mmCIF file of C-alpha atoms in Angstrom:
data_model
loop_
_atom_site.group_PDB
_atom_site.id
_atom_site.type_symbol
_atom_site.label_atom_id
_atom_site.label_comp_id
_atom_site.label_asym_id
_atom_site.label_seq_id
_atom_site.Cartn_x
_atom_site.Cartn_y
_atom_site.Cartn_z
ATOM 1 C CA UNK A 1 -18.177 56.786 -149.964
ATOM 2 C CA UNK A 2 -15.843 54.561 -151.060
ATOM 3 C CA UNK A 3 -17.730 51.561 -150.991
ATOM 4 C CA UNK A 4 -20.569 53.555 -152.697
ATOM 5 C CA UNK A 5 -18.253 54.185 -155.558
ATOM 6 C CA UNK A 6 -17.101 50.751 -155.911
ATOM 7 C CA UNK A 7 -20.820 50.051 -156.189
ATOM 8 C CA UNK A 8 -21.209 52.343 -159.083
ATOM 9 C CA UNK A 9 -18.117 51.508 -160.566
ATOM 10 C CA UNK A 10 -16.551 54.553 -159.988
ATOM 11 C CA UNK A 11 -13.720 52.741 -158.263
ATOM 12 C CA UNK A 12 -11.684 49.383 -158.831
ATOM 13 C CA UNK A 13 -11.466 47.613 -155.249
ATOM 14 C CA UNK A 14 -7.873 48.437 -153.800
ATOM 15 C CA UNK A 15 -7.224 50.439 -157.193
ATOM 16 C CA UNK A 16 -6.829 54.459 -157.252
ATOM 17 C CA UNK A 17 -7.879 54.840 -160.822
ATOM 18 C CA UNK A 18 -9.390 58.143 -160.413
ATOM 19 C CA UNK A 19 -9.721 58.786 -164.522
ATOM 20 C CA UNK A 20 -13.565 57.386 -164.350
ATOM 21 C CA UNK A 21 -14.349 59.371 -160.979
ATOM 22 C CA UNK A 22 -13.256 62.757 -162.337
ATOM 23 C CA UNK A 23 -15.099 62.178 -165.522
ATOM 24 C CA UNK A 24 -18.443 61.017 -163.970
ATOM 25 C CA UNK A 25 -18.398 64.093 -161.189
ATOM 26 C CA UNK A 26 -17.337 66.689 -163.488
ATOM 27 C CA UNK A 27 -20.795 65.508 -166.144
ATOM 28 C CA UNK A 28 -22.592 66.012 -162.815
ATOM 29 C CA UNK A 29 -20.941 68.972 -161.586
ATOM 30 C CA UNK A 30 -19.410 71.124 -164.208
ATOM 31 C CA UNK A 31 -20.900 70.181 -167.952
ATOM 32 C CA UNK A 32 -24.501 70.665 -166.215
ATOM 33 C CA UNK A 33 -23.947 74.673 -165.068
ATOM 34 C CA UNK A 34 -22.007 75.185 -168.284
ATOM 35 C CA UNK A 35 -25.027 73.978 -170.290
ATOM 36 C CA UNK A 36 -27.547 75.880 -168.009
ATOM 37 C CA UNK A 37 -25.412 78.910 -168.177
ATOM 38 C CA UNK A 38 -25.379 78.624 -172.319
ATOM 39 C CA UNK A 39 -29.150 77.953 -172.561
ATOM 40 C CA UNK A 40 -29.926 81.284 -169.921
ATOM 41 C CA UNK A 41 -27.636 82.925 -172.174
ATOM 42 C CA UNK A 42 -25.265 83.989 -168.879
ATOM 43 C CA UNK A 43 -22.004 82.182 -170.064
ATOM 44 C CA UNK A 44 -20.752 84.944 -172.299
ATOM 45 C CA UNK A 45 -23.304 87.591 -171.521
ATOM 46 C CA UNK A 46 -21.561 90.720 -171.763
ATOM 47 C CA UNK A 47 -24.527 92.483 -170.186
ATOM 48 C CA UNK A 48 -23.230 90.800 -166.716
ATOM 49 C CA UNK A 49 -20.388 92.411 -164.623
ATOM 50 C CA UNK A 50 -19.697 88.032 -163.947
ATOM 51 C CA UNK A 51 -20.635 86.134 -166.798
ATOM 52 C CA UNK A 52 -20.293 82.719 -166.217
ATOM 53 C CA UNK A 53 -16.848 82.323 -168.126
ATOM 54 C CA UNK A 54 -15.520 85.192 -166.371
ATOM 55 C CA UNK A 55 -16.076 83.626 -162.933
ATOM 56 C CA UNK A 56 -12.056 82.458 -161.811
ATOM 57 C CA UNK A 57 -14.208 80.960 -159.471
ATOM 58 C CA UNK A 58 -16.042 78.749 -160.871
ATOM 59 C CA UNK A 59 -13.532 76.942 -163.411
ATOM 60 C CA UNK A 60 -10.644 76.541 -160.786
ATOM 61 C CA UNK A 61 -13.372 74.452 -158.534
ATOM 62 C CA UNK A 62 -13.786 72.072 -160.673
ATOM 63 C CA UNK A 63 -11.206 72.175 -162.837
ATOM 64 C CA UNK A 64 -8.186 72.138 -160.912
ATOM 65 C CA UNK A 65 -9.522 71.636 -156.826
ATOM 66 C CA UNK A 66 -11.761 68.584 -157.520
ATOM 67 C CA UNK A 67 -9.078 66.557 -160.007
ATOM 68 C CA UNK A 68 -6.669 67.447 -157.282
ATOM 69 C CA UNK A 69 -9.176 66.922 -154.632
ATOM 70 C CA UNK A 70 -9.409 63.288 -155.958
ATOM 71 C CA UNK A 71 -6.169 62.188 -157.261
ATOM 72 C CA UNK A 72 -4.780 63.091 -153.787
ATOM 73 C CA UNK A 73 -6.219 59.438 -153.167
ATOM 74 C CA UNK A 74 -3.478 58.079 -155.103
ATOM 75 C CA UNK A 75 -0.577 59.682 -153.101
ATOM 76 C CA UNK A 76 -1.916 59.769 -149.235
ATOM 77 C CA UNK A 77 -3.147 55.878 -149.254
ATOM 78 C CA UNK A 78 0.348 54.450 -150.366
ATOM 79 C CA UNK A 79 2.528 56.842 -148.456
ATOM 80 C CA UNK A 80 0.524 56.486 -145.252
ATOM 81 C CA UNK A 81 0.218 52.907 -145.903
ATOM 82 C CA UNK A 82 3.686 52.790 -145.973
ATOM 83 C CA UNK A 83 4.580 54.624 -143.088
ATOM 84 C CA UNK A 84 2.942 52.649 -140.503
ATOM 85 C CA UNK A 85 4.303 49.750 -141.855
ATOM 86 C CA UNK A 86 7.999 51.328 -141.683
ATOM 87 C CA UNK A 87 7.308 53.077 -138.147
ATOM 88 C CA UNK A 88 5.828 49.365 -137.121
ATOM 89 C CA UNK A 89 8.559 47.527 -138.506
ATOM 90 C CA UNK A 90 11.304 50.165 -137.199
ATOM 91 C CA UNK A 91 11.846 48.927 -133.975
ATOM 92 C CA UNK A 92 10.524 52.238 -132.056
ATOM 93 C CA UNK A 93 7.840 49.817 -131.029
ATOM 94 C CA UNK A 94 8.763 47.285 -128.544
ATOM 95 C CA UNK A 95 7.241 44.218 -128.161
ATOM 96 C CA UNK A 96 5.249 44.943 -125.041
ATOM 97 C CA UNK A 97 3.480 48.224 -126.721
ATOM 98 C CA UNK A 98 2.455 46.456 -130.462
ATOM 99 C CA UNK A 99 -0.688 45.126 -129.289
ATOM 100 C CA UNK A 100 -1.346 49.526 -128.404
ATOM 101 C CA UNK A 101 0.299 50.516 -131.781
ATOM 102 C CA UNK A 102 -1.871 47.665 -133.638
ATOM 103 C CA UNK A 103 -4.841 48.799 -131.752
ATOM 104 C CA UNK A 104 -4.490 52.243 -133.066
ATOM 105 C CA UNK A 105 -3.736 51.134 -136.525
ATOM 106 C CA UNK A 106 -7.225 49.511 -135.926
ATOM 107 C CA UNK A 107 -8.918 52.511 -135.178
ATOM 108 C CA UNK A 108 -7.534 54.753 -138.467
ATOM 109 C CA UNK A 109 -8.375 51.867 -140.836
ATOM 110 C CA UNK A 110 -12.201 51.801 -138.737
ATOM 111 C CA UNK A 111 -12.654 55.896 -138.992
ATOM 112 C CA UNK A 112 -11.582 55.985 -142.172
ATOM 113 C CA UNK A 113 -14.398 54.927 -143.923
ATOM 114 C CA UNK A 114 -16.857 55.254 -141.369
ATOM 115 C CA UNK A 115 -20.815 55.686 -142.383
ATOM 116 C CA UNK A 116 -21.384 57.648 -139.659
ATOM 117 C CA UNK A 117 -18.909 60.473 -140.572
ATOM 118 C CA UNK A 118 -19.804 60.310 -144.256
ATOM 119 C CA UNK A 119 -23.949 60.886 -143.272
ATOM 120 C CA UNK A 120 -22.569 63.743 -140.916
ATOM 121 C CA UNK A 121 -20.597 65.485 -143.819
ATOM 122 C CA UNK A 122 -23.344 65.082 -146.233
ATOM 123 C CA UNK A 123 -26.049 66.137 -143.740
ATOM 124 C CA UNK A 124 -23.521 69.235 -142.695
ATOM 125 C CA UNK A 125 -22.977 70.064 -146.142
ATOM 126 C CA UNK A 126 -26.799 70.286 -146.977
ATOM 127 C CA UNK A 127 -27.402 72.479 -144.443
ATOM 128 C CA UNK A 128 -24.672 74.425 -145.850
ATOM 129 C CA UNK A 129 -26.410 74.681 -148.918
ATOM 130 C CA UNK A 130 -29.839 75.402 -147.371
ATOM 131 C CA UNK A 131 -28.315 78.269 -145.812
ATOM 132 C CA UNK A 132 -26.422 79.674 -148.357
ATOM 133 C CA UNK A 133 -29.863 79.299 -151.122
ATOM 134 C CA UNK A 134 -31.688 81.650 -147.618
ATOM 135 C CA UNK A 135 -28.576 84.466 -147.715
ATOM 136 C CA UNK A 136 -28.927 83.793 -151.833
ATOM 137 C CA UNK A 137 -32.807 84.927 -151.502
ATOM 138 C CA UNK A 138 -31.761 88.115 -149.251
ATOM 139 C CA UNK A 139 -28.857 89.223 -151.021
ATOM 140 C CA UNK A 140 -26.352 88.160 -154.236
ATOM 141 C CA UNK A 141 -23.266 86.276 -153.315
ATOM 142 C CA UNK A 142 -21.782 88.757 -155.732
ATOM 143 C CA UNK A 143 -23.017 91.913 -153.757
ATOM 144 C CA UNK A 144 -23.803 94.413 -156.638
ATOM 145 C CA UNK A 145 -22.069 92.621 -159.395
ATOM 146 C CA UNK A 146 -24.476 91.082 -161.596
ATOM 147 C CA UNK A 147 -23.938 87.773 -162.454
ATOM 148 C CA UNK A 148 -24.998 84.287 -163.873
ATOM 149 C CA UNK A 149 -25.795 82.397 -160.624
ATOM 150 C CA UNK A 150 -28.840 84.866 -159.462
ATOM 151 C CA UNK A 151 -30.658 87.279 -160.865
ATOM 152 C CA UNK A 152 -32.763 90.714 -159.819
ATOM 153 C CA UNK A 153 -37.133 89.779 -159.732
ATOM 154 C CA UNK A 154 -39.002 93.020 -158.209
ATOM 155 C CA UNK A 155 -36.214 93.711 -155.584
ATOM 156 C CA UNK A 156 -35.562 90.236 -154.872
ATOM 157 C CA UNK A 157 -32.483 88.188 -155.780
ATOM 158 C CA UNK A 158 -33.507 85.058 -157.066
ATOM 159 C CA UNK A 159 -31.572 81.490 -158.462
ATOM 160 C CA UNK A 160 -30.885 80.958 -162.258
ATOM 161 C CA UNK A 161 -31.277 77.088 -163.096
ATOM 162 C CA UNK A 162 -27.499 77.619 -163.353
ATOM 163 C CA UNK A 163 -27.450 78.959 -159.813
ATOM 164 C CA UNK A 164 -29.621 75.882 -158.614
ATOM 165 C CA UNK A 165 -27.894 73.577 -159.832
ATOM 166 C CA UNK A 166 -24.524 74.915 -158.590
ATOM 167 C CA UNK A 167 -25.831 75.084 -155.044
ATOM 168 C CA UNK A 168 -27.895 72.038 -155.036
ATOM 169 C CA UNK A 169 -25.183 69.303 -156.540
ATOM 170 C CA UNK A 170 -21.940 71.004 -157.695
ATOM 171 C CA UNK A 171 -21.045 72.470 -154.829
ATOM 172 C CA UNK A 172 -22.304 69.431 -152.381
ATOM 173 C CA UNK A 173 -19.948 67.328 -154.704
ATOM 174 C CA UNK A 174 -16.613 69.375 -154.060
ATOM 175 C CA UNK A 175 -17.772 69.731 -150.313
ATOM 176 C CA UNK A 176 -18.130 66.559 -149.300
ATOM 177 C CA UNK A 177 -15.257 65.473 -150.859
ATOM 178 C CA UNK A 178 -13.453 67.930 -149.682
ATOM 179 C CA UNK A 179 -14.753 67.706 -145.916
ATOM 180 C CA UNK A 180 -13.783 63.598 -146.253
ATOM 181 C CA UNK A 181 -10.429 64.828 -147.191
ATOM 182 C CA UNK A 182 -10.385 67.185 -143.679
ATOM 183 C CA UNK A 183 -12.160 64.035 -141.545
ATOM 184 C CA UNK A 184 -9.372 61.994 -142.537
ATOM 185 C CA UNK A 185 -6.286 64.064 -141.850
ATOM 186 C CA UNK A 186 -7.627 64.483 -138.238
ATOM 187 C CA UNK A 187 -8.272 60.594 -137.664
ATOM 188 C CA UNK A 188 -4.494 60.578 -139.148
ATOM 189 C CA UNK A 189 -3.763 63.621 -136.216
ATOM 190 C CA UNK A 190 -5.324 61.432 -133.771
ATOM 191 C CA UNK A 191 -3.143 58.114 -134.778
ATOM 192 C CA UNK A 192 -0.060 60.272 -134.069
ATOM 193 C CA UNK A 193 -1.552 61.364 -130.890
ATOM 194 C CA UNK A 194 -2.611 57.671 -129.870
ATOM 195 C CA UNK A 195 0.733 56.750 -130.941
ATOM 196 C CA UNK A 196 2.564 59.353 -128.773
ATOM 197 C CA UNK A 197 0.690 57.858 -125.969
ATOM 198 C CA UNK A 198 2.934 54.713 -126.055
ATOM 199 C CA UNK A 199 6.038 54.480 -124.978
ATOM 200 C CA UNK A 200 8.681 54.472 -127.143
ATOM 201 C CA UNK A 201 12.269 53.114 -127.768
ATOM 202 C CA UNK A 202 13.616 56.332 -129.162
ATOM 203 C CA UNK A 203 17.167 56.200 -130.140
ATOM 204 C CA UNK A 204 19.252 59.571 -129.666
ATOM 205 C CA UNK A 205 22.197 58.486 -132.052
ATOM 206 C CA UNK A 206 19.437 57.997 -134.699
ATOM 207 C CA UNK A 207 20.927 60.095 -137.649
ATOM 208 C CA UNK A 208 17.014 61.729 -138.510
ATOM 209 C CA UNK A 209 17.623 63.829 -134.816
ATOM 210 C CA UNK A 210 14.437 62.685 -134.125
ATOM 211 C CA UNK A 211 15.002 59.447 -132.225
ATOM 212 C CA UNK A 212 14.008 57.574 -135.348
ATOM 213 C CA UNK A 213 10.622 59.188 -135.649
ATOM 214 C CA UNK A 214 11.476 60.923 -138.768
ATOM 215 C CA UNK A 215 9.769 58.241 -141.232
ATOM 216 C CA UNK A 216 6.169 59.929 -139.647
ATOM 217 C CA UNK A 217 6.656 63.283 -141.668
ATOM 218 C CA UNK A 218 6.905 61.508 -144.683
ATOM 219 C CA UNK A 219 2.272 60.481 -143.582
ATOM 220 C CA UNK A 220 1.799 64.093 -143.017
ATOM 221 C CA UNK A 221 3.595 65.596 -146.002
ATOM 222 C CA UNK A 222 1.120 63.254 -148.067
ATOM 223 C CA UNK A 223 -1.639 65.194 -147.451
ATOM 224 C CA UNK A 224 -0.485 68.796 -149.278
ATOM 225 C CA UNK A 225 -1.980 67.833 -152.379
ATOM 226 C CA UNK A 226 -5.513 68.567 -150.245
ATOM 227 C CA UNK A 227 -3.761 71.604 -148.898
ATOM 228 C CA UNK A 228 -2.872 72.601 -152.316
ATOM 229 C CA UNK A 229 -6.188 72.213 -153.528
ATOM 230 C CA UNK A 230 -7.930 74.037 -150.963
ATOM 231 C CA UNK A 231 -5.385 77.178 -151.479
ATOM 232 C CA UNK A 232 -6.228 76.707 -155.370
ATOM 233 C CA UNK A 233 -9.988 77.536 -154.162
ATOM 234 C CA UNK A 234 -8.363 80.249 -151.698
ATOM 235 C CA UNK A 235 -6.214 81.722 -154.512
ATOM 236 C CA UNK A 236 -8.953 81.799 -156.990
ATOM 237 C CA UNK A 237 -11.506 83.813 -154.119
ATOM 238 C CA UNK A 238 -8.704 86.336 -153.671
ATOM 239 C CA UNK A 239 -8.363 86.431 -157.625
ATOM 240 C CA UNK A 240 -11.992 87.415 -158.491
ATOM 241 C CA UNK A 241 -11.620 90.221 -155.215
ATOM 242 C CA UNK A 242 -8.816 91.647 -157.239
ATOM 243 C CA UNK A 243 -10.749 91.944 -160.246
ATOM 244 C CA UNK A 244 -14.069 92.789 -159.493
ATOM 245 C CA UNK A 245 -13.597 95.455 -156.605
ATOM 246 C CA UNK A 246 -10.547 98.145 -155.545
ATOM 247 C CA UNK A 247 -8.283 95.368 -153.515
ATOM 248 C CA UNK A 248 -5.162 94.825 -155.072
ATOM 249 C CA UNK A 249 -2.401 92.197 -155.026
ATOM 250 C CA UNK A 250 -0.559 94.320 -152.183
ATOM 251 C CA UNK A 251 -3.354 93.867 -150.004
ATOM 252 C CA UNK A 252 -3.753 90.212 -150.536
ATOM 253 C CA UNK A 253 -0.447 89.575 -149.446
ATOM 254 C CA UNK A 254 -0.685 89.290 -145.677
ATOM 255 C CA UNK A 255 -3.741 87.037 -146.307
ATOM 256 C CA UNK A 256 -1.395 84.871 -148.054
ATOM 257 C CA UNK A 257 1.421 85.057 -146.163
ATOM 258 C CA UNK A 258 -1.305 83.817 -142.929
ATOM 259 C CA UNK A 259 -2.875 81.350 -144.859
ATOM 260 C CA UNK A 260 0.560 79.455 -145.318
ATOM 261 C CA UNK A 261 1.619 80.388 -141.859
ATOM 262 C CA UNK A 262 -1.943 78.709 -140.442
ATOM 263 C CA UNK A 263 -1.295 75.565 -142.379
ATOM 264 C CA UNK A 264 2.051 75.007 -141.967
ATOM 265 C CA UNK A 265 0.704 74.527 -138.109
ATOM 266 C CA UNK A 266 -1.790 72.572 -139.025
ATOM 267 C CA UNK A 267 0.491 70.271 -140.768
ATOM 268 C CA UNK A 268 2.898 70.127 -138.472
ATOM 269 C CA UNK A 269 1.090 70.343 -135.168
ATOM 270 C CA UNK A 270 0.302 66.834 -134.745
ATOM 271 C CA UNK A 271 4.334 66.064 -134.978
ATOM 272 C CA UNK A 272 4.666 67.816 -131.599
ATOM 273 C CA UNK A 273 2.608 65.082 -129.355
ATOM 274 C CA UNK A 274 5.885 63.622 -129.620
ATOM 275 C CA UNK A 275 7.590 66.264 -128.224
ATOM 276 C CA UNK A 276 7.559 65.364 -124.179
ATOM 277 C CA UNK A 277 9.117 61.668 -125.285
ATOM 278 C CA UNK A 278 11.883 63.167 -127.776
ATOM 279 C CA UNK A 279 12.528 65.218 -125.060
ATOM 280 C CA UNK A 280 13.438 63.399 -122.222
ATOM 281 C CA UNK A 281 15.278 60.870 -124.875
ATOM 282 C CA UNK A 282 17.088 63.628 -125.482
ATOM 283 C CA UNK A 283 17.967 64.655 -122.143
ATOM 284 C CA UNK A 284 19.164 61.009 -121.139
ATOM 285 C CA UNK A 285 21.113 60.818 -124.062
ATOM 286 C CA UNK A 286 23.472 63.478 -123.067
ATOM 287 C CA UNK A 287 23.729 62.572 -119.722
ATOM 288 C CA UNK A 288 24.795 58.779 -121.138
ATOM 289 C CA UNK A 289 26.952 59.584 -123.879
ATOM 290 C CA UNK A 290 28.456 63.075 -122.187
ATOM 291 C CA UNK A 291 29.850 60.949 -119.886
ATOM 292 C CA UNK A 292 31.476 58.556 -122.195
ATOM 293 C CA UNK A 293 32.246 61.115 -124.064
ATOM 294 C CA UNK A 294 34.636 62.208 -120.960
ATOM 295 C CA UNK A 295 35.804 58.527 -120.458
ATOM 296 C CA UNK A 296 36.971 58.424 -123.696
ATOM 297 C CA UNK A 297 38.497 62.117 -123.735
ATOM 298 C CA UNK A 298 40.667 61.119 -120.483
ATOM 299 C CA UNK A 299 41.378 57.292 -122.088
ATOM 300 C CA UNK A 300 42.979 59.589 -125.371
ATOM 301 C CA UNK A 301 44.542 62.211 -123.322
ATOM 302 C CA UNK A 302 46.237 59.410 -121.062
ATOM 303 C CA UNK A 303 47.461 57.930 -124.090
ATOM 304 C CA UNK A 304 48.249 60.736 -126.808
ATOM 305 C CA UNK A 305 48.268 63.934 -124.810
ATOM 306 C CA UNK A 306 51.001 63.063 -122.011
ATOM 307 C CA UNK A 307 53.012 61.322 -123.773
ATOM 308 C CA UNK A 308 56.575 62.858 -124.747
ATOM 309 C CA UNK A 309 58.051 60.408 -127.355
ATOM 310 C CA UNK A 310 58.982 61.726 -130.692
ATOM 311 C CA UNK A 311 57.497 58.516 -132.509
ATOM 312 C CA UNK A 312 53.610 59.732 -130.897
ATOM 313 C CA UNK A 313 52.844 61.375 -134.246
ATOM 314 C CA UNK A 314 53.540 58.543 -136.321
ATOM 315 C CA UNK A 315 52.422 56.055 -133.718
ATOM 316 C CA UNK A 316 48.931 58.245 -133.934
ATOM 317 C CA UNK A 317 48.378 58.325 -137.288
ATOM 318 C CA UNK A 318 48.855 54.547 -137.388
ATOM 319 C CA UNK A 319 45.964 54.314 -134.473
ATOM 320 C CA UNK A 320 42.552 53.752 -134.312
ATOM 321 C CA UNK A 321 41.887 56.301 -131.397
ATOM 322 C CA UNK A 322 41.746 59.376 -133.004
ATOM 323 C CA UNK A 323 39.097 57.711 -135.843
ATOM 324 C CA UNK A 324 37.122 56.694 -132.632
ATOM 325 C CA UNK A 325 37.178 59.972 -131.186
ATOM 326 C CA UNK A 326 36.157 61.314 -134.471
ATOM 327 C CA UNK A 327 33.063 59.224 -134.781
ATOM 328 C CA UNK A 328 32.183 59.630 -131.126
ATOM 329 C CA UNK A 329 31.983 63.583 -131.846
ATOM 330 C CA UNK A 330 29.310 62.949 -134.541
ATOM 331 C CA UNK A 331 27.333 60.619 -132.745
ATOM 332 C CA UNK A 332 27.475 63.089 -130.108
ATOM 333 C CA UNK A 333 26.424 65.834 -132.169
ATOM 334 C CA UNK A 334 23.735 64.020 -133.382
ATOM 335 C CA UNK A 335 22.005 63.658 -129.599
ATOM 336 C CA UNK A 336 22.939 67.553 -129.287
ATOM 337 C CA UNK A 337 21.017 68.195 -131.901
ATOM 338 C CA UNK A 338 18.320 66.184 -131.380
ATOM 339 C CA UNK A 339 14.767 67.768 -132.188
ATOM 340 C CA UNK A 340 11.421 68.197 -129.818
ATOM 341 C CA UNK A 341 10.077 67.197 -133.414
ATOM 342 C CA UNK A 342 10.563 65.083 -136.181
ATOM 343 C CA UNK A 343 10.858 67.881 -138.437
ATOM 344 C CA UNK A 344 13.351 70.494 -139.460
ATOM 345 C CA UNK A 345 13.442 74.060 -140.597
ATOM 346 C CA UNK A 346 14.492 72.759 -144.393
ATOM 347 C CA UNK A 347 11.134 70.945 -144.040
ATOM 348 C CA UNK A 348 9.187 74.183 -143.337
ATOM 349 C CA UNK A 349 11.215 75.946 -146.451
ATOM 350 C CA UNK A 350 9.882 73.345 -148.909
ATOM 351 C CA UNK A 351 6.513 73.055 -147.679
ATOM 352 C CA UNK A 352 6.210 76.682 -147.189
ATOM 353 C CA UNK A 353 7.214 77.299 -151.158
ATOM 354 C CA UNK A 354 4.791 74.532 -151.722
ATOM 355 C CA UNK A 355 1.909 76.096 -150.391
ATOM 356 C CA UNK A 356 2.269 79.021 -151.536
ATOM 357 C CA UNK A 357 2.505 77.849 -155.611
ATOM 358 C CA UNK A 358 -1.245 78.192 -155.922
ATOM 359 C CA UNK A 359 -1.221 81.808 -155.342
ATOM 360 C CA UNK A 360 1.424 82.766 -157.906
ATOM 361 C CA UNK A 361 -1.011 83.415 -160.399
ATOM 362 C CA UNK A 362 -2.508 86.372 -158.695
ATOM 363 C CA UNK A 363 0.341 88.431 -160.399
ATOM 364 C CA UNK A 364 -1.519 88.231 -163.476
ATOM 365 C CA UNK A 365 -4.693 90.204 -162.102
ATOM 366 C CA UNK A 366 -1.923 93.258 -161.854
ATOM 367 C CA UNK A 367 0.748 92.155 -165.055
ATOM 368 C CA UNK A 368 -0.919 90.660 -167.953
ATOM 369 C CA UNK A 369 0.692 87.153 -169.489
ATOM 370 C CA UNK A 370 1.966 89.316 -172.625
ATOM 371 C CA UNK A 371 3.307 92.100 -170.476
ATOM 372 C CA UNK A 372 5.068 89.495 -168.222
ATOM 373 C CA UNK A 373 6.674 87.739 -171.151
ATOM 374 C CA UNK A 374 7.817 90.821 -172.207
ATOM 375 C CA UNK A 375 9.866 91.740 -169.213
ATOM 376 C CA UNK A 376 11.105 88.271 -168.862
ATOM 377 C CA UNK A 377 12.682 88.434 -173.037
ATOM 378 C CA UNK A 378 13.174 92.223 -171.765
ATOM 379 C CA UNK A 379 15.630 90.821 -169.298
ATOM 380 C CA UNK A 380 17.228 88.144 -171.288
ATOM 381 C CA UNK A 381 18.123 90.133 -174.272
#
């Protein structure tokens, strides 16, 4: 794909210009339907329970998802980028285990823009398609709703142009690049797992509590933008529910509330191959520095705690041991607290609110804009 859109000048080599790729797929994807839509008279047909421009649907696919779907380009490559070159460069990989870690770098860079996955996404995703026109022929994907993507022909549901043109290359477009967005976040999985494979110089002073393996959340946190966008397509399912049949935001809630659960361990699954290693780095860490943690207890206690002079106090604030004891206690608290993961529950707070931003419009299918501003000036006054 991406050397197909270098070829059609979609793309700059090495460049994540994405202003001339959301303007050629959205002529191909969105203007098309609109223009179908306008011509069948269905995009303002009051006549239909879902005229086109009343499908939530419809716009936040391609006007929000795909935009997101492909600017997401310009965040994951550099961060990811850069975090195998810091994890490479951090010392965590010894000099016997780079030709492993270079090896698996190998592999991601191979996978990443592999023909064979790209052929299996877009033969997946026209089968897809296939199936979806067969359920389309039995029954509307709006049960009894009328609408502008099918229409009612002597008891059978039939395709607008609209509708054929929706199935057959707008929503192929936002699938496959959607479904290359979901083939490479598990080739990135499988680098952490390849990488959790090696062994590694893990560090339990290391002030990230995570051996120094906390520069690899910073990969995985690149890729909620495609999270976002796929809870934008999530959020606007649930939205047209709410309007068109008796659910109601109350309802939708636990749906939410497990869609953010499910991908906040998707997200943060792959952080746990490390988990045996941080573990036992952990557990030797405690054993080493406990015990010079009692040397040093019984070297002060020899020194300070015994001893009966009246100049002590003065002759301890002039002293270096006490600042050494001091600084010993943090480094110490630093192996206690080590993690089985390079992640912490601050992390799961942001990401959690994160997730769930797509979703807080669904208060306005129960509290209209002007009602909402209303209460909010209500408030302030």
């Amino acid at each position: 794909m991406y050397r197909l859109s270098v070829h059609l000048h979609l793309q700059e080599t090495g460049k994540h210009d994405i202003t001339r790729r959301i303007v050629v797929l959205l002529a191909l994807a969105w203007f098309p339907v609109i223009g179908l839509a306008a011509v069948e008279g269905n995009l303002i047909n009051t006549s239909l329970d879902v005229p086109l421009l009343h499908d939530v649907k419809f716009y936040t696919r391609y006007l929000v998802s795909l935009p997101m779907l492909l600017l997401a380009g310009a965040v994951v490559d550099p961060l990811v980028a850069a975090t195998i070159v810091s994890f490479g460069e951090s010392g965590v990989i010894d000099e016997s285990n780079e030709g492993k870690f270079n090896e698996a770098v190998r592999n991601l860079n191979s996978r990443k823009e592999s023909m064979v996955a790209d052929v299996v996404i877009v033969g997946a995703i026209l089968l897809i398609a296939l199936g979806v026109i067969t359920f389309t022929d039995q029954q509307s994907p709006y049960g009894a709703f009328s609408n502008w993507l099918s229409f009612s022909d002597n008891g059978e549901t039939r395709l607008t142009h609209a509708g054929w043109w929706y199935l057959m290359v707008s929503s192929p477009i936002l699938m496959i690049v959607l479904f290359r967005w979901v083939w490479r976040y598990l080739i990135w999985c499988e680098f952490l797992f390849r990488v959790s494979r090696i062994k590694l110089r893990l560090e339990p002073t290391h002030p990230d509590l995570a051996g120094g393996l906390g520069i690899l959340k910073i990969g995985g946190f690149a890729f909620i933008m495609v999270f976002l966008s796929f809870g934008s397509m999530v959020s606007a399912a649930l939205a047209q529910e709410i309007l068109y049949t008796d659910s109601t935001l109350t309802q939708m809630q636990i749906v939410v509330l497990g869609y953010v659960i499910i991908l906040l361990f998707v997200m943060k699954l792959p952080l746990f191959f490390f988990a045996a290693q941080l573990v036992k780095a952990k557990g030797l860490g405690r054993l080493v520095y406990g015990a010079l943690g009692y040397r040093l207890s019984q070297a002060f206690d020899e020194k300070w705690g015994r001893s009966v002079i009246r100049e002590s106090g003065g002759r301890l604030l002039e002293a270096t041991d006490s600042s050494t004891v001091c600084d010993y206690a943090d480094v110490y608290g630093a192996v206690r607290d080590m993690r089985i993961a390079p992640i912490g529950l601050r992390d799961y707070l942001v990401q959690a609110a994160i997730l769930a931003l797509p979703f807080l419009p669904l208060v306005l299918t129960e509290i209209s804009l002007t009602e909402m501003l209303n209460r909010l000036i209500g408030a302030l006054m």
